């Protein structure tokens, strides 16, 4: 409906049809609108029917039902069509009006706000306020007052009209809610009555049936509680007794029984039986404290059995070392290995300790502590041995070769430890190392026995009475360790009791979880962890021993390269024996000590090489290139070093035995000493064997040097055991002093190569270097005439050249054998490069020798040219008639004299093959040069012709007497151009 304002302030209703008048709607008030609007709407809606409904009479059908068509109902449809259309129109209009009313909810208030000024809608609107009154009532006279009243009335009507419209739109929801509320009140009343009836029924049932049964149930519950209380009291008693027994067992160090009680208490703590008992609130802490005490006891007992109960072997070793420090290393050794009974007793002693540590999962931790303690004990033992033995060893007499290097007092007072170690002689230092070797061996053997005992317990207890206990302990320890790792991974360090509790849960449900954390896998991992820590303890002890030994070597690093070969070899061999022994026990290579030993050995080789290079340089600079006799010692060196059987066999021992046989006097004495040594000491045997080998070599070298020096000082005082040449391969070589010195040095390099096989490659390089230097410097001094400046020679004669050729030829001859001996110890991959180096050195020596021979030929050619330049003056004298000298000319006599002298010098010094090769070239030069010179001469007189014939005949006689290989296949020796000249000039008969 639409509401329109009226002048009287009342609302009027405009009807939808003509049946509603303005007077009828004027009597409606606001209260009547609040009633249910449906009745008025229904009555008003029926007012639309202005035509009475038609009366429907039955139709008389003249046709059968099956013959009816739509046209048969046409009359009926036509009669009701108007009424039907009005009905549809009214229904559609009502639906559309309701839809519009719902959509227009709230629009009336908006229109009201548009028509009425906003002043009247303010929250603080009050006419008593002066400003508000003046704004709402701006009148000045009565007429304006009347108009204002009309306007206010109009505003009131507008507001009322729009309020009524909004209320009418919302009245349907209001009355619907009111109806639902009334229905709810009815249902609530019915529900309360129903509840009252049920309560009465329950009261009757409780009184008649339930009370007696409930009383029986309460009595039964009381009995159950009393039984539970009795069980709790018994449990409290047993826990108290267990705690008392645990304290006694821990105090008496009965760890196995204490761990059994702890397991029982732990099971109680893991369950719910002790929950809520205030008296046992500290029980878990007591268990943890007891476990810690047991771990401490087991750890201390394990350390005592493994390290501290090994006896006084260190003291015994030190006492024996002090006792024999001033005599030799041949004292009796201290047994460090355990026999079978001792091993069995030792394992039985460790077995309960290991089982207890396995049950608490502390064995890996204890093994780490054992590793640190063992390492510290090893270092302390070595330090003690050095401190106790140094005062004894420092007081020993000095060796002759090291006296210049030791400038400290005999007692070593006021020196630091390093200075005292450096002040020791090499023999005293070896004795110190031997004692340390024994002490380290004793400690490592004990550690290895501990390692084997733990491995036996962990892996090889099949059939043993404790096999089941060990397996259970490993499983329990694995679970405890895994739980501890998980708790640590979560950032919280749970107590051991929590780990045991989680362990018991895992063990109680083996079917749960993945295969990765199954008990078998955990046991394997835990066993592997124990075995790894067990092996690491021995490894660490070996590393500590290696470090201390390397430190001792490092203190004397500057002294060892300056030692004699046998002194250094004794240190090298005992260190090598120490490395081998410790690596065998520890099962791991000692890279650090091997590196230290290799470095010092290389320094030794480098220093020895530098000293020999300096010496050979000085010897060459002082060499006068005078032939010396060869002592038998040098011949023995050649025979021993280059024995063909030793070379073919490829054995160092054969070469050394041949060397020793060559010096039977020295070798027999050293060999007898070596055979009398005991064989139960690996370190002592290694030292003495090395000293025996090296002493043979050094005595041989010293005798050779002494003999060589005596030969140089006075040739008349040479020993009877000397020859003029050095024999090798059936060939004799004339030697000079530098050649013998080089031979001695090469034998020393070979000795170093045999005795220090690890440095064979370095030794080979040094041999190549010294051979190159000798060859180069010899060439500079002889061929380059450098000896005239450095040695004071007035000239370089053919004798000097011949001796230089002999020395170079000898070195060139022994290079293949030298290479074969040195290459016995060289690794195969490096041999190819070194072979090429040796081939180049040999080629250089061959070229040098050929250049010397060429130089000899050149000297003879130069002398020939000198004589030929004076030949024209001699020929002029031939034409004088008074010259009746039947002898050859001065030219021929001088030339043949010099050739004869050269032949005598070379024949006494050089090999026949070399002499023939040299004079073959001299013969060719003589034939060509003399024949050319004589062909150019102008012979005009018979006297001159006779003199020429005498000279040619004399010269040819000299040429035919020269040694040559006669390659021209002629019946006449050394036939050549001069023979042809003679035949051509004087006829065949004269030739």
Short mmCIF file of N, CA and C in Angstrom, two decimals, residues 301-419:
data_model
loop_
_atom_site.label_atom_id
_atom_site.label_comp_id
_atom_site.label_asym_id
_atom_site.label_seq_id
_atom_site.Cartn_x
_atom_site.Cartn_y
_atom_site.Cartn_z
N UNK A 301 89.68 -49.81 36.86
CA UNK A 301 90.19 -51.17 36.87
C UNK A 301 90.71 -51.57 35.49
N UNK A 302 90.01 -51.13 34.45
CA UNK A 302 90.45 -51.42 33.09
C UNK A 302 91.79 -50.75 32.80
N UNK A 303 91.93 -49.49 33.22
CA UNK A 303 93.20 -48.79 33.02
C UNK A 303 94.32 -49.46 33.79
N UNK A 304 94.02 -49.90 35.01
CA UNK A 304 95.03 -50.55 35.82
C UNK A 304 95.48 -51.86 35.19
N UNK A 305 94.51 -52.63 34.70
CA UNK A 305 94.86 -53.92 34.10
C UNK A 305 95.57 -53.75 32.76
N UNK A 306 95.21 -52.70 32.00
CA UNK A 306 95.74 -52.54 30.64
C UNK A 306 97.07 -51.83 30.61
N UNK A 307 97.30 -50.90 31.52
CA UNK A 307 98.49 -50.06 31.44
C UNK A 307 99.38 -50.20 32.67
N UNK A 308 98.81 -49.99 33.83
CA UNK A 308 99.62 -49.80 35.03
C UNK A 308 100.13 -51.09 35.64
N UNK A 309 99.57 -52.24 35.28
CA UNK A 309 100.00 -53.51 35.87
C UNK A 309 100.95 -54.27 34.97
N UNK A 310 101.67 -53.59 34.11
CA UNK A 310 102.58 -54.29 33.20
C UNK A 310 103.92 -54.61 33.85
N UNK A 311 104.06 -54.22 35.11
CA UNK A 311 105.30 -54.52 35.81
C UNK A 311 106.34 -53.42 35.64
N UNK A 312 107.55 -53.72 36.04
CA UNK A 312 108.64 -52.76 35.97
C UNK A 312 109.55 -53.04 34.78
N UNK A 313 108.95 -53.37 33.66
CA UNK A 313 109.76 -53.69 32.49
C UNK A 313 110.57 -52.49 32.02
N UNK A 314 109.97 -51.30 32.12
CA UNK A 314 110.69 -50.10 31.71
C UNK A 314 111.95 -49.92 32.56
N UNK A 315 111.81 -50.11 33.86
CA UNK A 315 112.96 -49.95 34.75
C UNK A 315 114.03 -51.00 34.47
N UNK A 316 113.58 -52.23 34.22
CA UNK A 316 114.55 -53.30 33.92
C UNK A 316 115.30 -52.98 32.64
N UNK A 317 114.57 -52.52 31.63
CA UNK A 317 115.21 -52.17 30.36
C UNK A 317 116.22 -51.05 30.56
N UNK A 318 115.84 -50.03 31.33
CA UNK A 318 116.75 -48.91 31.56
C UNK A 318 117.99 -49.35 32.34
N UNK A 319 117.80 -50.22 33.33
CA UNK A 319 118.95 -50.70 34.11
C UNK A 319 119.92 -51.48 33.23
N UNK A 320 119.39 -52.34 32.39
CA UNK A 320 120.25 -53.12 31.50
C UNK A 320 120.92 -52.21 30.48
N UNK A 321 120.17 -51.19 30.02
CA UNK A 321 120.78 -50.26 29.07
C UNK A 321 121.92 -49.47 29.72
N UNK A 322 121.74 -49.07 30.97
CA UNK A 322 122.81 -48.37 31.68
C UNK A 322 124.00 -49.29 31.92
N UNK A 323 123.70 -50.56 32.21
CA UNK A 323 124.79 -51.49 32.52
C UNK A 323 125.65 -51.76 31.30
N UNK A 324 125.04 -51.84 30.12
CA UNK A 324 125.81 -52.15 28.92
C UNK A 324 126.12 -50.91 28.09
N UNK A 325 125.84 -49.74 28.63
CA UNK A 325 126.06 -48.53 27.85
C UNK A 325 127.54 -48.32 27.54
N UNK A 326 128.40 -48.75 28.42
CA UNK A 326 129.82 -48.52 28.22
C UNK A 326 130.54 -49.67 27.53
N UNK A 327 129.81 -50.78 27.24
CA UNK A 327 130.50 -51.91 26.61
C UNK A 327 129.95 -52.19 25.22
N UNK A 328 128.71 -52.68 25.11
CA UNK A 328 128.16 -53.05 23.80
C UNK A 328 126.66 -53.17 23.92
N UNK A 329 126.06 -53.59 22.84
CA UNK A 329 124.61 -53.81 22.82
C UNK A 329 124.25 -55.28 22.96
N UNK A 330 125.18 -56.10 23.43
CA UNK A 330 124.98 -57.54 23.41
C UNK A 330 124.40 -58.08 24.70
N UNK A 331 123.78 -57.25 25.52
CA UNK A 331 123.19 -57.74 26.75
C UNK A 331 121.93 -58.53 26.50
N UNK A 332 121.46 -59.21 27.54
CA UNK A 332 120.23 -59.98 27.39
C UNK A 332 119.03 -59.06 27.31
N UNK A 333 118.07 -59.45 26.52
CA UNK A 333 116.87 -58.63 26.32
C UNK A 333 115.82 -58.98 27.35
N UNK A 334 114.93 -58.03 27.54
CA UNK A 334 113.81 -58.22 28.46
C UNK A 334 112.63 -58.77 27.66
N UNK A 335 112.07 -59.88 28.10
CA UNK A 335 110.93 -60.44 27.39
C UNK A 335 109.70 -59.55 27.47
N UNK A 336 109.14 -59.25 26.35
CA UNK A 336 107.97 -58.38 26.32
C UNK A 336 106.71 -59.11 25.89
N UNK A 337 106.85 -60.30 25.35
CA UNK A 337 105.68 -61.05 24.91
C UNK A 337 105.13 -61.90 26.05
N UNK A 338 103.81 -62.08 26.07
CA UNK A 338 103.15 -62.90 27.08
C UNK A 338 103.05 -64.34 26.58
N UNK A 339 103.26 -65.29 27.50
CA UNK A 339 103.06 -66.68 27.10
C UNK A 339 101.57 -67.00 27.10
N UNK A 340 101.26 -68.24 26.77
CA UNK A 340 99.86 -68.62 26.61
C UNK A 340 99.08 -68.53 27.92
N UNK A 341 99.70 -68.96 29.02
CA UNK A 341 99.01 -68.90 30.31
C UNK A 341 98.77 -67.46 30.74
N UNK A 342 99.77 -66.62 30.58
CA UNK A 342 99.60 -65.21 30.92
C UNK A 342 98.53 -64.55 30.07
N UNK A 343 98.48 -64.93 28.80
CA UNK A 343 97.45 -64.37 27.92
C UNK A 343 96.06 -64.78 28.37
N UNK A 344 95.91 -66.06 28.75
CA UNK A 344 94.60 -66.52 29.22
C UNK A 344 94.18 -65.82 30.50
N UNK A 345 95.11 -65.68 31.43
CA UNK A 345 94.79 -64.99 32.69
C UNK A 345 94.45 -63.53 32.44
N UNK A 346 95.17 -62.93 31.53
CA UNK A 346 94.92 -61.51 31.22
C UNK A 346 93.53 -61.34 30.60
N UNK A 347 93.16 -62.23 29.70
CA UNK A 347 91.83 -62.14 29.09
C UNK A 347 90.73 -62.39 30.11
N UNK A 348 90.96 -63.36 31.00
CA UNK A 348 89.95 -63.61 32.04
C UNK A 348 89.80 -62.41 32.97
N UNK A 349 90.88 -61.69 33.17
CA UNK A 349 90.79 -60.51 34.03
C UNK A 349 90.03 -59.38 33.34
N UNK A 350 90.22 -59.25 32.05
CA UNK A 350 89.55 -58.17 31.32
C UNK A 350 88.09 -58.49 31.00
N UNK A 351 87.73 -59.78 30.95
CA UNK A 351 86.39 -60.17 30.50
C UNK A 351 85.27 -59.53 31.32
N UNK A 352 85.24 -59.64 32.66
CA UNK A 352 84.13 -59.01 33.40
C UNK A 352 84.14 -57.49 33.29
N UNK A 353 85.32 -56.91 33.19
CA UNK A 353 85.37 -55.45 33.04
C UNK A 353 84.75 -55.02 31.71
N UNK A 354 85.07 -55.74 30.66
CA UNK A 354 84.53 -55.39 29.34
C UNK A 354 83.03 -55.61 29.30
N UNK A 355 82.55 -56.72 29.92
CA UNK A 355 81.11 -56.97 29.93
C UNK A 355 80.39 -55.86 30.69
N UNK A 356 80.93 -55.45 31.83
CA UNK A 356 80.29 -54.37 32.58
C UNK A 356 80.26 -53.07 31.80
N UNK A 357 81.35 -52.72 31.13
CA UNK A 357 81.39 -51.49 30.33
C UNK A 357 80.48 -51.59 29.11
N UNK A 358 80.32 -52.79 28.59
CA UNK A 358 79.38 -52.97 27.48
C UNK A 358 77.94 -52.75 27.94
N UNK A 359 77.61 -53.24 29.14
CA UNK A 359 76.23 -53.09 29.63
C UNK A 359 75.87 -51.64 29.86
N UNK A 360 76.85 -50.83 30.24
CA UNK A 360 76.57 -49.39 30.45
C UNK A 360 76.89 -48.56 29.22
N UNK A 361 77.29 -49.22 28.11
CA UNK A 361 77.60 -48.51 26.86
C UNK A 361 78.73 -47.52 27.02
N UNK A 362 79.63 -47.75 27.98
CA UNK A 362 80.74 -46.84 28.22
C UNK A 362 82.06 -47.37 27.67
N UNK A 363 82.04 -48.53 27.05
CA UNK A 363 83.30 -49.08 26.56
C UNK A 363 83.94 -48.20 25.49
N UNK A 364 83.20 -47.65 24.51
CA UNK A 364 83.86 -46.73 23.56
C UNK A 364 84.48 -45.52 24.25
N UNK A 365 83.77 -44.96 25.20
CA UNK A 365 84.32 -43.79 25.92
C UNK A 365 85.56 -44.18 26.71
N UNK A 366 85.52 -45.32 27.39
CA UNK A 366 86.67 -45.78 28.16
C UNK A 366 87.85 -46.07 27.23
N UNK A 367 87.57 -46.61 26.05
CA UNK A 367 88.65 -46.87 25.11
C UNK A 367 89.27 -45.57 24.61
N UNK A 368 88.45 -44.53 24.44
CA UNK A 368 89.03 -43.23 24.08
C UNK A 368 89.91 -42.69 25.20
N UNK A 369 89.43 -42.84 26.44
CA UNK A 369 90.27 -42.43 27.57
C UNK A 369 91.53 -43.29 27.65
N UNK A 370 91.37 -44.58 27.40
CA UNK A 370 92.52 -45.48 27.39
C UNK A 370 93.53 -45.09 26.30
N UNK A 371 93.02 -44.66 25.15
CA UNK A 371 93.91 -44.21 24.08
C UNK A 371 94.73 -43.00 24.51
N UNK A 372 94.06 -42.02 25.13
CA UNK A 372 94.78 -40.83 25.59
C UNK A 372 95.79 -41.19 26.68
N UNK A 373 95.37 -42.04 27.60
CA UNK A 373 96.27 -42.42 28.69
C UNK A 373 97.46 -43.22 28.16
N UNK A 374 97.19 -44.14 27.23
CA UNK A 374 98.27 -44.94 26.66
C UNK A 374 99.26 -44.05 25.92
N UNK A 375 98.74 -43.07 25.18
CA UNK A 375 99.62 -42.15 24.46
C UNK A 375 100.47 -41.33 25.43
N UNK A 376 99.83 -40.81 26.46
CA UNK A 376 100.58 -40.03 27.45
C UNK A 376 101.62 -40.91 28.17
N UNK A 377 101.24 -42.14 28.49
CA UNK A 377 102.18 -43.05 29.16
C UNK A 377 103.36 -43.38 28.26
N UNK A 378 103.09 -43.53 26.95
CA UNK A 378 104.17 -43.80 25.99
C UNK A 378 105.14 -42.63 25.94
N UNK A 379 104.59 -41.41 25.86
CA UNK A 379 105.46 -40.23 25.81
C UNK A 379 106.26 -40.08 27.10
N UNK A 380 105.61 -40.35 28.23
CA UNK A 380 106.30 -40.22 29.51
C UNK A 380 107.42 -41.25 29.62
N UNK A 381 107.17 -42.46 29.17
CA UNK A 381 108.20 -43.51 29.25
C UNK A 381 109.41 -43.15 28.40
N UNK A 382 109.16 -42.63 27.20
CA UNK A 382 110.27 -42.23 26.33
C UNK A 382 111.04 -41.06 26.95
N UNK A 383 110.31 -40.12 27.48
CA UNK A 383 110.95 -38.97 28.12
C UNK A 383 111.80 -39.41 29.31
N UNK A 384 111.28 -40.33 30.11
CA UNK A 384 112.02 -40.83 31.26
C UNK A 384 113.28 -41.57 30.82
N UNK A 385 113.15 -42.37 29.78
CA UNK A 385 114.31 -43.12 29.28
C UNK A 385 115.40 -42.17 28.80
N UNK A 386 115.01 -41.13 28.08
CA UNK A 386 116.01 -40.16 27.61
C UNK A 386 116.66 -39.44 28.79
N UNK A 387 115.85 -39.05 29.76
CA UNK A 387 116.39 -38.32 30.91
C UNK A 387 117.34 -39.18 31.73
N UNK A 388 117.09 -40.47 31.87
CA UNK A 388 117.93 -41.33 32.70
C UNK A 388 119.18 -41.82 31.97
N UNK A 389 119.07 -42.01 30.66
CA UNK A 389 120.20 -42.56 29.92
C UNK A 389 121.17 -41.48 29.44
N UNK A 390 120.70 -40.26 29.28
CA UNK A 390 121.58 -39.22 28.76
C UNK A 390 122.82 -38.99 29.64
N UNK A 391 122.67 -38.87 30.96
CA UNK A 391 123.89 -38.65 31.77
C UNK A 391 124.91 -39.76 31.61
N UNK A 392 124.45 -41.00 31.42
CA UNK A 392 125.37 -42.12 31.26
C UNK A 392 126.03 -42.09 29.89
N UNK A 393 125.24 -41.81 28.87
CA UNK A 393 125.76 -41.85 27.49
C UNK A 393 126.62 -40.65 27.16
N UNK A 394 126.31 -39.50 27.74
CA UNK A 394 127.11 -38.31 27.46
C UNK A 394 128.52 -38.47 27.99
N UNK A 395 128.68 -39.21 29.06
CA UNK A 395 130.00 -39.40 29.66
C UNK A 395 130.88 -40.39 28.95
N UNK A 396 130.41 -41.03 27.89
CA UNK A 396 131.23 -41.99 27.16
C UNK A 396 132.33 -41.29 26.39
N UNK A 397 133.44 -41.97 26.09
CA UNK A 397 134.52 -41.35 25.30
C UNK A 397 134.04 -41.03 23.90
N UNK A 398 134.59 -39.98 23.34
CA UNK A 398 134.19 -39.52 22.02
C UNK A 398 134.81 -40.38 20.95
N UNK A 399 134.14 -40.48 19.82
CA UNK A 399 134.68 -41.17 18.67
C UNK A 399 135.64 -40.25 17.94
N UNK A 400 136.58 -40.84 17.28
CA UNK A 400 137.61 -40.04 16.62
C UNK A 400 137.05 -39.17 15.51
N UNK A 401 136.07 -39.69 14.79
CA UNK A 401 135.56 -38.93 13.65
C UNK A 401 134.58 -37.87 14.07
N UNK A 402 134.06 -37.95 15.26
CA UNK A 402 133.08 -36.96 15.69
C UNK A 402 133.65 -36.01 16.74
N UNK A 403 134.93 -36.17 17.05
CA UNK A 403 135.51 -35.35 18.09
C UNK A 403 135.50 -33.88 17.73
N UNK A 404 135.65 -33.57 16.46
CA UNK A 404 135.66 -32.17 16.05
C UNK A 404 134.29 -31.54 16.14
N UNK A 405 133.24 -32.36 16.11
CA UNK A 405 131.89 -31.82 16.11
C UNK A 405 131.33 -31.69 17.51
N UNK A 406 131.94 -32.30 18.50
CA UNK A 406 131.43 -32.25 19.86
C UNK A 406 132.38 -31.41 20.70
N UNK A 407 131.97 -30.25 21.04
CA UNK A 407 132.82 -29.30 21.77
C UNK A 407 132.30 -29.06 23.17
N UNK A 408 131.43 -29.94 23.68
CA UNK A 408 130.86 -29.76 25.01
C UNK A 408 131.65 -30.58 26.01
N UNK A 409 131.37 -30.36 27.28
CA UNK A 409 132.02 -31.12 28.33
C UNK A 409 131.53 -32.55 28.33
N UNK A 410 132.34 -33.40 28.93
CA UNK A 410 132.00 -34.82 28.93
C UNK A 410 130.77 -35.11 29.76
N UNK A 411 130.57 -34.39 30.84
CA UNK A 411 129.40 -34.66 31.68
C UNK A 411 128.15 -33.98 31.15
N UNK A 412 128.26 -33.13 30.18
CA UNK A 412 127.09 -32.47 29.60
C UNK A 412 126.43 -31.52 30.54
N UNK A 413 127.09 -31.08 31.57
CA UNK A 413 126.46 -30.21 32.55
C UNK A 413 126.15 -28.85 31.96
N UNK A 414 125.04 -28.30 32.36
CA UNK A 414 124.66 -26.97 31.93
C UNK A 414 124.10 -26.91 30.53
N UNK A 415 123.84 -28.04 29.90
CA UNK A 415 123.33 -28.06 28.54
C UNK A 415 121.85 -28.38 28.55
N UNK A 416 121.17 -27.94 27.52
CA UNK A 416 119.77 -28.31 27.37
C UNK A 416 119.67 -29.75 26.88
N UNK A 417 118.44 -30.25 26.89
CA UNK A 417 118.24 -31.63 26.46
C UNK A 417 118.65 -31.81 25.00
N UNK A 418 118.28 -30.86 24.16
CA UNK A 418 118.65 -30.96 22.74
C UNK A 418 120.16 -30.90 22.58
N UNK A 419 120.83 -30.06 23.35
CA UNK A 419 122.29 -29.97 23.24
C UNK A 419 122.95 -31.26 23.69
#
